[in-house]
Amino acid sequence: MTSKESSRAVPVKAWIAAGVCLVLLGSAAAWFFLGRETSPPCNGLAEDARVQKSVGQAVHPGMNCAALGEAVVKATAGSEPGRHTQAQAQAMKDVLFALGFGPSKEVDLDPALRLPVAAALADYAPDLHEMLAGLNSEYVTKAGRDTPPWEAGGTYRLSVSTDVFRKTLRAVAENPQAYALLRKTETRFAAERLAAVPADATGTALSGPPTANARALGILDGLADTITNQDAQQARKWRDIVFERLLEGQVGPPAYQDDPAGHLTATWLQELKNAPEEERAESLRTQGVSMARTWTQARNTDEQTRQDLLTKVESSALNARREIEP
């Protein structure tokens, strides 16, 4: 080959090599955009047969996620908070399973669904509490997908498996307003549980409610840790919104004798408000202990009983928080 022919061959070979690279890149791009699995719109909620049946005709494939969220809230809400028909409780259960069931460790929930799902779940405060605490055997045995809601106390209760519940709750809590709503719901219910303890209670009857409260709040603490464990700036923004929502409309506590649950709730919120901003995250983590302390003081519990109880409460909260790995 002459030097002239050789000089012509080099660009030809270069073009061939470039062409091969483009083909390979094109194939890779085609696999990336067409071959990989993609999440269905609205997390597939509108395509789920159980959800379509229980939530109703308002749900159909291809619908807007915000409209879907509204349909979920409407279908699951009772005539009054905590009072639900079997159909309403079934709809709530089907939504939770549709979102959290499966082998994936995390649920990337559509942002438009986070607050509506939280609002729907907040209407089920007793069930939310029991599923958070995980100590009620009835809620464990009736957590299966095919086990229907059951009647108790003039309403219908529901339960879902721990894995499904926590995955869904974690995805919902990405929205700080949704997290604050669920935290407020649990706070009010925890206060009501304490207020309902008889004045002469001893042993487990006395220690059971505050330790269960602390465990439920500890699970929420653990979820907050997973959300605020990465980008510091985003974590601060998330916390600021949570605190703002928790303290929204906060008023001074009524007398315990007049409104025991209101006293416990408002006293803790006052403590959170008075805490320096840099210490509020820690105040959140000690909520179970703080509410139990206020409660024992209002009941004039003797010092030894109080200290023994607070030790159990603190341990319950810490163990629950550690169950949720950041």
Tab-separated table of N, CA and C in Angstrom, residues 157-295:
chain	number	residue	atom	x	y	z
A	157	ARG	N	-62.153	-2.233	62.786
A	157	ARG	CA	-60.696	-2.093	62.918
A	157	ARG	C	-60.008	-2.723	61.714
A	158	LEU	N	-58.792	-2.258	61.450
A	158	LEU	CA	-58.021	-2.860	60.362
A	158	LEU	C	-56.570	-3.000	60.783
A	159	SER	N	-55.905	-3.941	60.165
A	159	SER	CA	-54.484	-4.133	60.412
A	159	SER	C	-53.817	-4.627	59.147
A	160	VAL	N	-52.555	-4.255	58.967
A	160	VAL	CA	-51.745	-4.774	57.862
A	160	VAL	C	-50.416	-5.241	58.439
A	161	SER	N	-49.708	-6.056	57.704
A	161	SER	CA	-48.442	-6.598	58.197
A	161	SER	C	-47.437	-5.478	58.465
A	162	THR	N	-46.543	-5.722	59.395
A	162	THR	CA	-45.569	-4.715	59.817
A	162	THR	C	-44.741	-4.202	58.645
A	163	ASP	N	-44.292	-5.101	57.780
A	163	ASP	CA	-43.458	-4.715	56.651
A	163	ASP	C	-44.205	-3.771	55.709
A	164	VAL	N	-45.436	-4.124	55.375
A	164	VAL	CA	-46.260	-3.294	54.504
A	164	VAL	C	-46.510	-1.930	55.137
A	165	PHE	N	-46.858	-1.955	56.409
A	165	PHE	CA	-47.189	-0.718	57.115
A	165	PHE	C	-45.996	0.231	57.185
A	166	ARG	N	-44.851	-0.282	57.578
A	166	ARG	CA	-43.692	0.590	57.756
A	166	ARG	C	-43.157	1.121	56.425
A	167	LYS	N	-43.172	0.296	55.392
A	167	LYS	CA	-42.729	0.775	54.081
A	167	LYS	C	-43.628	1.899	53.576
A	168	THR	N	-44.927	1.712	53.722
A	168	THR	CA	-45.867	2.734	53.266
A	168	THR	C	-45.730	3.999	54.096
A	169	LEU	N	-45.611	3.831	55.406
A	169	LEU	CA	-45.490	4.983	56.297
A	169	LEU	C	-44.212	5.766	55.998
A	170	ARG	N	-43.137	5.051	55.732
A	170	ARG	CA	-41.864	5.712	55.406
A	170	ARG	C	-41.999	6.537	54.136
A	171	ALA	N	-42.684	5.999	53.141
A	171	ALA	CA	-42.873	6.713	51.877
A	171	ALA	C	-43.761	7.937	52.066
A	172	VAL	N	-44.803	7.801	52.868
A	172	VAL	CA	-45.710	8.911	53.157
A	172	VAL	C	-44.967	10.032	53.887
A	173	ALA	N	-44.103	9.647	54.825
A	173	ALA	CA	-43.411	10.615	55.676
A	173	ALA	C	-42.366	11.444	54.939
A	174	GLU	N	-42.069	11.124	53.703
A	174	GLU	CA	-41.175	11.976	52.913
A	174	GLU	C	-41.735	13.398	52.835
A	175	ASN	N	-43.047	13.498	52.887
A	175	ASN	CA	-43.700	14.811	52.948
A	175	ASN	C	-43.754	15.225	54.416
A	176	PRO	N	-43.058	16.286	54.824
A	176	PRO	CA	-43.024	16.663	56.243
A	176	PRO	C	-44.394	17.029	56.799
A	177	GLN	N	-45.274	17.568	55.961
A	177	GLN	CA	-46.621	17.880	56.436
A	177	GLN	C	-47.382	16.593	56.755
A	178	ALA	N	-47.177	15.570	55.934
A	178	ALA	CA	-47.818	14.282	56.174
A	178	ALA	C	-47.292	13.657	57.459
A	179	TYR	N	-45.987	13.740	57.665
A	179	TYR	CA	-45.388	13.198	58.887
A	179	TYR	C	-45.929	13.917	60.117
A	180	ALA	N	-45.992	15.239	60.051
A	180	ALA	CA	-46.492	16.018	61.188
A	180	ALA	C	-47.938	15.660	61.503
A	181	LEU	N	-48.736	15.440	60.473
A	181	LEU	CA	-50.136	15.063	60.670
A	181	LEU	C	-50.235	13.736	61.418
A	182	LEU	N	-49.446	12.759	61.014
A	182	LEU	CA	-49.474	11.455	61.674
A	182	LEU	C	-48.919	11.556	63.100
A	183	ARG	N	-47.908	12.396	63.282
A	183	ARG	CA	-47.336	12.587	64.620
A	183	ARG	C	-48.363	13.252	65.550
A	184	LYS	N	-49.071	14.231	65.053
A	184	LYS	CA	-50.114	14.877	65.855
A	184	LYS	C	-51.226	13.890	66.207
A	185	THR	N	-51.581	13.070	65.246
A	185	THR	CA	-52.623	12.070	65.471
A	185	THR	C	-52.218	11.109	66.573
A	186	GLU	N	-50.983	10.612	66.511
A	186	GLU	CA	-50.499	9.684	67.528
A	186	GLU	C	-50.363	10.388	68.875
A	187	THR	N	-49.948	11.644	68.877
A	187	THR	CA	-49.813	12.394	70.127
A	187	THR	C	-51.159	12.516	70.837
A	188	ARG	N	-52.183	12.881	70.099
A	188	ARG	CA	-53.512	13.026	70.703
A	188	ARG	C	-54.023	11.685	71.236
A	189	PHE	N	-53.824	10.630	70.445
A	189	PHE	CA	-54.317	9.326	70.880
A	189	PHE	C	-53.532	8.837	72.091
A	190	ALA	N	-52.218	9.064	72.094
A	190	ALA	CA	-51.388	8.664	73.241
A	190	ALA	C	-51.854	9.370	74.508
A	191	ALA	N	-52.197	10.650	74.389
A	191	ALA	CA	-52.696	11.396	75.546
A	191	ALA	C	-54.018	10.831	76.032
A	192	GLU	N	-54.882	10.446	75.104
A	192	GLU	CA	-56.176	9.868	75.477
A	192	GLU	C	-55.988	8.528	76.185
A	193	ARG	N	-55.006	7.763	75.720
A	193	ARG	CA	-54.731	6.470	76.368
A	193	ARG	C	-54.285	6.678	77.813
A	194	LEU	N	-53.444	7.657	78.040
A	194	LEU	CA	-52.977	7.935	79.394
A	194	LEU	C	-54.120	8.441	80.271
A	195	ALA	N	-54.929	9.326	79.716
A	195	ALA	CA	-56.030	9.902	80.486
A	195	ALA	C	-57.042	8.851	80.898
A	196	ALA	N	-57.121	7.755	80.149
A	196	ALA	CA	-58.119	6.714	80.430
A	196	ALA	C	-57.661	5.712	81.491
A	197	VAL	N	-56.402	5.785	81.925
A	197	VAL	CA	-55.905	4.849	82.936
A	197	VAL	C	-56.556	5.161	84.282
A	198	PRO	N	-57.166	4.173	84.938
A	198	PRO	CA	-57.826	4.412	86.230
A	198	PRO	C	-56.862	4.955	87.278
A	199	ALA	N	-57.377	5.743	88.195
A	199	ALA	CA	-56.541	6.379	89.219
A	199	ALA	C	-55.857	5.363	90.122
A	200	ASP	N	-56.475	4.190	90.301
A	200	ASP	CA	-55.908	3.183	91.202
A	200	ASP	C	-55.118	2.096	90.466
A	201	ALA	N	-54.785	2.324	89.195
A	201	ALA	CA	-54.072	1.311	88.407
A	201	ALA	C	-52.673	1.068	88.960
A	202	THR	N	-52.254	-0.187	88.897
A	202	THR	CA	-50.898	-0.566	89.301
A	202	THR	C	-50.353	-1.571	88.299
A	203	GLY	N	-49.077	-1.895	88.422
A	203	GLY	CA	-48.469	-2.915	87.582
A	203	GLY	C	-48.582	-2.605	86.103
A	204	THR	N	-48.924	-3.643	85.311
A	204	THR	CA	-49.018	-3.482	83.861
A	204	THR	C	-50.127	-2.522	83.461
A	205	ALA	N	-51.189	-2.481	84.239
A	205	ALA	CA	-52.279	-1.562	83.927
A	205	ALA	C	-51.806	-0.116	83.978
A	206	LEU	N	-50.811	0.153	84.813
A	206	LEU	CA	-50.250	1.501	84.924
A	206	LEU	C	-49.141	1.738	83.903
A	207	SER	N	-48.247	0.764	83.734
A	207	SER	CA	-47.080	0.961	82.874
A	207	SER	C	-47.340	0.655	81.402
A	208	GLY	N	-48.380	-0.169	81.122
A	208	GLY	CA	-48.641	-0.576	79.746
A	208	GLY	C	-48.886	0.574	78.776
A	209	PRO	N	-49.847	1.453	79.046
A	209	PRO	CA	-50.132	2.546	78.106
A	209	PRO	C	-48.952	3.482	77.831
A	210	PRO	N	-48.226	3.963	78.850
A	210	PRO	CA	-47.110	4.864	78.525
A	210	PRO	C	-45.963	4.181	77.781
A	211	THR	N	-45.715	2.892	78.047
A	211	THR	CA	-44.649	2.205	77.314
A	211	THR	C	-45.063	1.923	75.876
A	212	ALA	N	-46.344	1.610	75.668
A	212	ALA	CA	-46.841	1.414	74.304
A	212	ALA	C	-46.808	2.732	73.531
A	213	ASN	N	-47.178	3.825	74.193
A	213	ASN	CA	-47.088	5.143	73.559
A	213	ASN	C	-45.664	5.445	73.122
A	214	ALA	N	-44.734	5.194	74.024
A	214	ALA	CA	-43.335	5.487	73.726
A	214	ALA	C	-42.825	4.643	72.572
A	215	ARG	N	-43.289	3.420	72.505
A	215	ARG	CA	-42.882	2.547	71.400
A	215	ARG	C	-43.430	3.065	70.072
A	216	ALA	N	-44.700	3.457	70.052
A	216	ALA	CA	-45.296	3.991	68.824
A	216	ALA	C	-44.572	5.256	68.374
A	217	LEU	N	-44.301	6.155	69.310
A	217	LEU	CA	-43.583	7.384	68.980
A	217	LEU	C	-42.141	7.087	68.580
A	218	GLY	N	-41.558	6.053	69.182
A	218	GLY	CA	-40.190	5.671	68.824
A	218	GLY	C	-40.085	5.184	67.393
A	219	ILE	N	-41.099	4.463	66.914
A	219	ILE	CA	-41.117	4.040	65.513
A	219	ILE	C	-41.163	5.272	64.608
A	220	LEU	N	-41.971	6.257	64.967
A	220	LEU	CA	-42.026	7.502	64.192
A	220	LEU	C	-40.691	8.230	64.242
A	221	ASP	N	-40.003	8.170	65.377
A	221	ASP	CA	-38.665	8.763	65.477
A	221	ASP	C	-37.702	8.090	64.510
A	222	GLY	N	-37.768	6.756	64.471
A	222	GLY	CA	-36.890	6.018	63.572
A	222	GLY	C	-37.134	6.365	62.120
A	223	LEU	N	-38.396	6.526	61.744
A	223	LEU	CA	-38.725	6.918	60.373
A	223	LEU	C	-38.169	8.297	60.063
A	224	ALA	N	-38.275	9.207	61.024
A	224	ALA	CA	-37.718	10.551	60.837
A	224	ALA	C	-36.202	10.483	60.644
A	225	ASP	N	-35.553	9.597	61.381
A	225	ASP	CA	-34.099	9.443	61.245
A	225	ASP	C	-33.714	8.996	59.839
A	226	THR	N	-34.494	8.079	59.252
A	226	THR	CA	-34.157	7.599	57.908
A	226	THR	C	-34.305	8.701	56.869
A	227	ILE	N	-35.240	9.604	57.102
A	227	ILE	CA	-35.481	10.687	56.144
A	227	ILE	C	-34.446	11.792	56.269
A	228	THR	N	-33.969	12.036	57.491
A	228	THR	CA	-33.027	13.142	57.730
A	228	THR	C	-31.584	12.660	57.818
A	229	ASN	N	-31.316	11.461	57.345
A	229	ASN	CA	-29.992	10.860	57.489
A	229	ASN	C	-29.028	11.203	56.356
A	230	GLN	N	-29.483	11.924	55.330
A	230	GLN	CA	-28.619	12.159	54.172
A	230	GLN	C	-28.251	13.635	54.022
A	231	ASP	N	-28.878	14.339	53.109
A	231	ASP	CA	-28.529	15.736	52.854
A	231	ASP	C	-28.905	16.624	54.042
A	232	ALA	N	-27.913	17.305	54.623
A	232	ALA	CA	-28.126	18.101	55.832
A	232	ALA	C	-29.091	19.259	55.598
A	233	GLN	N	-28.953	19.906	54.444
A	233	GLN	CA	-29.819	21.046	54.153
A	233	GLN	C	-31.272	20.613	53.989
A	234	GLN	N	-31.491	19.519	53.253
A	234	GLN	CA	-32.834	19.007	53.076
A	234	GLN	C	-33.418	18.512	54.402
A	235	ALA	N	-32.554	17.925	55.234
A	235	ALA	CA	-32.999	17.429	56.532
A	235	ALA	C	-33.480	18.582	57.412
A	236	ARG	N	-32.740	19.671	57.401
A	236	ARG	CA	-33.131	20.829	58.197
A	236	ARG	C	-34.460	21.404	57.710
A	237	LYS	N	-34.613	21.473	56.399
A	237	LYS	CA	-35.862	21.988	55.825
A	237	LYS	C	-37.035	21.092	56.215
A	238	TRP	N	-36.824	19.781	56.149
A	238	TRP	CA	-37.879	18.819	56.508
A	238	TRP	C	-38.275	19.004	57.965
A	239	ARG	N	-37.291	19.082	58.855
A	239	ARG	CA	-37.580	19.242	60.281
A	239	ARG	C	-38.299	20.554	60.564
A	240	ASP	N	-37.860	21.631	59.927
A	240	ASP	CA	-38.477	22.937	60.160
A	240	ASP	C	-39.968	22.909	59.837
A	241	ILE	N	-40.312	22.254	58.736
A	241	ILE	CA	-41.727	22.164	58.355
A	241	ILE	C	-42.487	21.301	59.358
A	242	VAL	N	-41.872	20.210	59.803
A	242	VAL	CA	-42.514	19.339	60.791
A	242	VAL	C	-42.815	20.128	62.066
A	243	PHE	N	-41.814	20.849	62.573
A	243	PHE	CA	-42.017	21.609	63.807
A	243	PHE	C	-43.064	22.705	63.621
A	244	GLU	N	-43.026	23.350	62.479
A	244	GLU	CA	-44.005	24.402	62.201
A	244	GLU	C	-45.425	23.845	62.232
A	245	ARG	N	-45.619	22.683	61.616
A	245	ARG	CA	-46.945	22.075	61.578
A	245	ARG	C	-47.376	21.554	62.953
A	246	LEU	N	-46.444	20.992	63.695
A	246	LEU	CA	-46.785	20.486	65.022
A	246	LEU	C	-47.217	21.612	65.954
A	247	LEU	N	-46.578	22.769	65.832
A	247	LEU	CA	-46.843	23.885	66.739
A	247	LEU	C	-47.930	24.822	66.231
A	248	GLU	N	-48.459	24.526	65.071
A	248	GLU	CA	-49.498	25.361	64.478
A	248	GLU	C	-50.740	25.383	65.377
A	249	GLY	N	-51.170	26.565	65.764
A	249	GLY	CA	-52.354	26.692	66.611
A	249	GLY	C	-52.147	26.254	68.046
A	250	GLN	N	-50.893	26.133	68.457
A	250	GLN	CA	-50.602	25.660	69.801
A	250	GLN	C	-51.080	26.675	70.849
A	251	VAL	N	-51.753	26.175	71.878
A	251	VAL	CA	-52.273	27.029	72.954
A	251	VAL	C	-51.794	26.496	74.293
A	252	GLY	N	-51.966	27.312	75.323
A	252	GLY	CA	-51.563	26.895	76.653
A	252	GLY	C	-52.373	25.716	77.142
A	253	PRO	N	-51.790	24.872	77.996
A	253	PRO	CA	-52.482	23.663	78.456
A	253	PRO	C	-53.603	23.967	79.439
A	254	PRO	N	-54.734	23.270	79.286
A	254	PRO	CA	-55.805	23.386	80.277
A	254	PRO	C	-55.416	22.626	81.543
A	255	ALA	N	-56.155	22.801	82.588
A	255	ALA	CA	-55.897	22.062	83.819
A	255	ALA	C	-56.131	20.572	83.589
A	256	TYR	N	-55.316	19.737	84.211
A	256	TYR	CA	-55.446	18.292	84.032
A	256	TYR	C	-56.821	17.803	84.482
A	257	GLN	N	-57.336	18.366	85.561
A	257	GLN	CA	-58.635	17.935	86.078
A	257	GLN	C	-59.762	18.236	85.087
A	258	ASP	N	-59.614	19.318	84.317
A	258	ASP	CA	-60.663	19.707	83.370
A	258	ASP	C	-60.584	18.939	82.060
A	259	ASP	N	-59.361	18.691	81.594
A	259	ASP	CA	-59.155	18.037	80.293
A	259	ASP	C	-57.821	17.297	80.325
A	260	PRO	N	-57.788	16.089	80.877
A	260	PRO	CA	-56.513	15.364	81.029
A	260	PRO	C	-55.756	15.186	79.710
A	261	ALA	N	-56.455	14.724	78.670
A	261	ALA	CA	-55.774	14.501	77.390
A	261	ALA	C	-55.291	15.822	76.794
A	262	GLY	N	-56.121	16.849	76.869
A	262	GLY	CA	-55.724	18.158	76.353
A	262	GLY	C	-54.544	18.720	77.114
A	263	HIS	N	-54.508	18.497	78.420
A	263	HIS	CA	-53.385	18.963	79.245
A	263	HIS	C	-52.077	18.290	78.826
A	264	LEU	N	-52.113	16.983	78.641
A	264	LEU	CA	-50.902	16.239	78.274
A	264	LEU	C	-50.402	16.639	76.897
A	265	THR	N	-51.318	16.790	75.942
A	265	THR	CA	-50.931	17.169	74.583
A	265	THR	C	-50.342	18.568	74.540
A	266	ALA	N	-51.058	19.526	75.134
A	266	ALA	CA	-50.622	20.926	75.073
A	266	ALA	C	-49.355	21.166	75.883
A	267	THR	N	-49.186	20.443	76.990
A	267	THR	CA	-47.964	20.600	77.791
A	267	THR	C	-46.740	20.165	77.008
A	268	TRP	N	-46.867	19.022	76.301
A	268	TRP	CA	-45.720	18.582	75.514
A	268	TRP	C	-45.416	19.546	74.368
A	269	LEU	N	-46.448	20.024	73.695
A	269	LEU	CA	-46.229	20.982	72.604
A	269	LEU	C	-45.600	22.264	73.124
A	270	GLN	N	-45.967	22.665	74.338
A	270	GLN	CA	-45.356	23.852	74.938
A	270	GLN	C	-43.873	23.611	75.200
A	271	GLU	N	-43.545	22.417	75.653
A	271	GLU	CA	-42.134	22.062	75.868
A	271	GLU	C	-41.363	22.094	74.552
A	272	LEU	N	-41.987	21.588	73.496
A	272	LEU	CA	-41.335	21.595	72.181
A	272	LEU	C	-41.125	23.022	71.698
A	273	LYS	N	-42.121	23.866	71.900
A	273	LYS	CA	-42.026	25.264	71.475
A	273	LYS	C	-40.938	26.010	72.241
A	274	ASN	N	-40.802	25.724	73.525
A	274	ASN	CA	-39.832	26.423	74.362
A	274	ASN	C	-38.403	25.934	74.165
A	275	ALA	N	-38.245	24.766	73.569
A	275	ALA	CA	-36.900	24.222	73.351
A	275	ALA	C	-36.159	25.047	72.302
A	276	PRO	N	-34.844	25.307	72.496
A	276	PRO	CA	-34.062	25.983	71.454
A	276	PRO	C	-34.149	25.197	70.145
A	277	GLU	N	-34.092	25.891	69.020
A	277	GLU	CA	-34.274	25.232	67.722
A	277	GLU	C	-33.337	24.055	67.525
A	278	GLU	N	-32.088	24.204	67.983
A	278	GLU	CA	-31.119	23.135	67.774
A	278	GLU	C	-31.388	21.922	68.658
A	279	GLU	N	-32.297	22.043	69.626
A	279	GLU	CA	-32.603	20.934	70.527
A	279	GLU	C	-33.975	20.323	70.271
A	280	ARG	N	-34.704	20.863	69.292
A	280	ARG	CA	-36.063	20.381	69.067
A	280	ARG	C	-36.107	18.941	68.548
A	281	ALA	N	-35.131	18.564	67.747
A	281	ALA	CA	-35.105	17.184	67.249
A	281	ALA	C	-34.986	16.208	68.408
A	282	GLU	N	-34.176	16.559	69.400
A	282	GLU	CA	-34.028	15.697	70.572
A	282	GLU	C	-35.300	15.721	71.420
A	283	SER	N	-35.979	16.864	71.477
A	283	SER	CA	-37.245	16.944	72.212
A	283	SER	C	-38.283	16.014	71.604
A	284	LEU	N	-38.220	15.891	70.281
A	284	LEU	CA	-39.135	14.988	69.597
A	284	LEU	C	-38.867	13.547	70.021
A	285	ARG	N	-37.586	13.201	70.134
A	285	ARG	CA	-37.218	11.823	70.484
A	285	ARG	C	-37.575	11.474	71.931
A	286	THR	N	-37.691	12.459	72.778
A	286	THR	CA	-38.001	12.185	74.189
A	286	THR	C	-39.477	12.438	74.502
A	287	GLN	N	-40.306	12.522	73.471
A	287	GLN	CA	-41.718	12.844	73.678
A	287	GLN	C	-42.418	11.842	74.583
A	288	GLY	N	-42.201	10.549	74.357
A	288	GLY	CA	-42.864	9.535	75.163
A	288	GLY	C	-42.545	9.685	76.634
A	289	VAL	N	-41.288	9.938	76.942
A	289	VAL	CA	-40.864	10.117	78.334
A	289	VAL	C	-41.452	11.405	78.907
A	290	SER	N	-41.426	12.480	78.122
A	290	SER	CA	-41.935	13.770	78.595
A	290	SER	C	-43.421	13.697	78.923
A	291	MET	N	-44.199	13.058	78.048
A	291	MET	CA	-45.633	12.943	78.302
A	291	MET	C	-45.908	12.057	79.512
A	292	ALA	N	-45.128	10.988	79.662
A	292	ALA	CA	-45.309	10.105	80.814
A	292	ALA	C	-44.945	10.823	82.107
A	293	ARG	N	-43.908	11.645	82.071
A	293	ARG	CA	-43.520	12.402	83.263
A	293	ARG	C	-44.616	13.387	83.675
A	294	THR	N	-45.128	14.134	82.699
A	294	THR	CA	-46.217	15.074	82.985
A	294	THR	C	-47.419	14.341	83.561
A	295	TRP	N	-47.716	13.180	83.000
A	295	TRP	CA	-48.853	12.374	83.428
A	295	TRP	C	-48.691	11.894	84.870
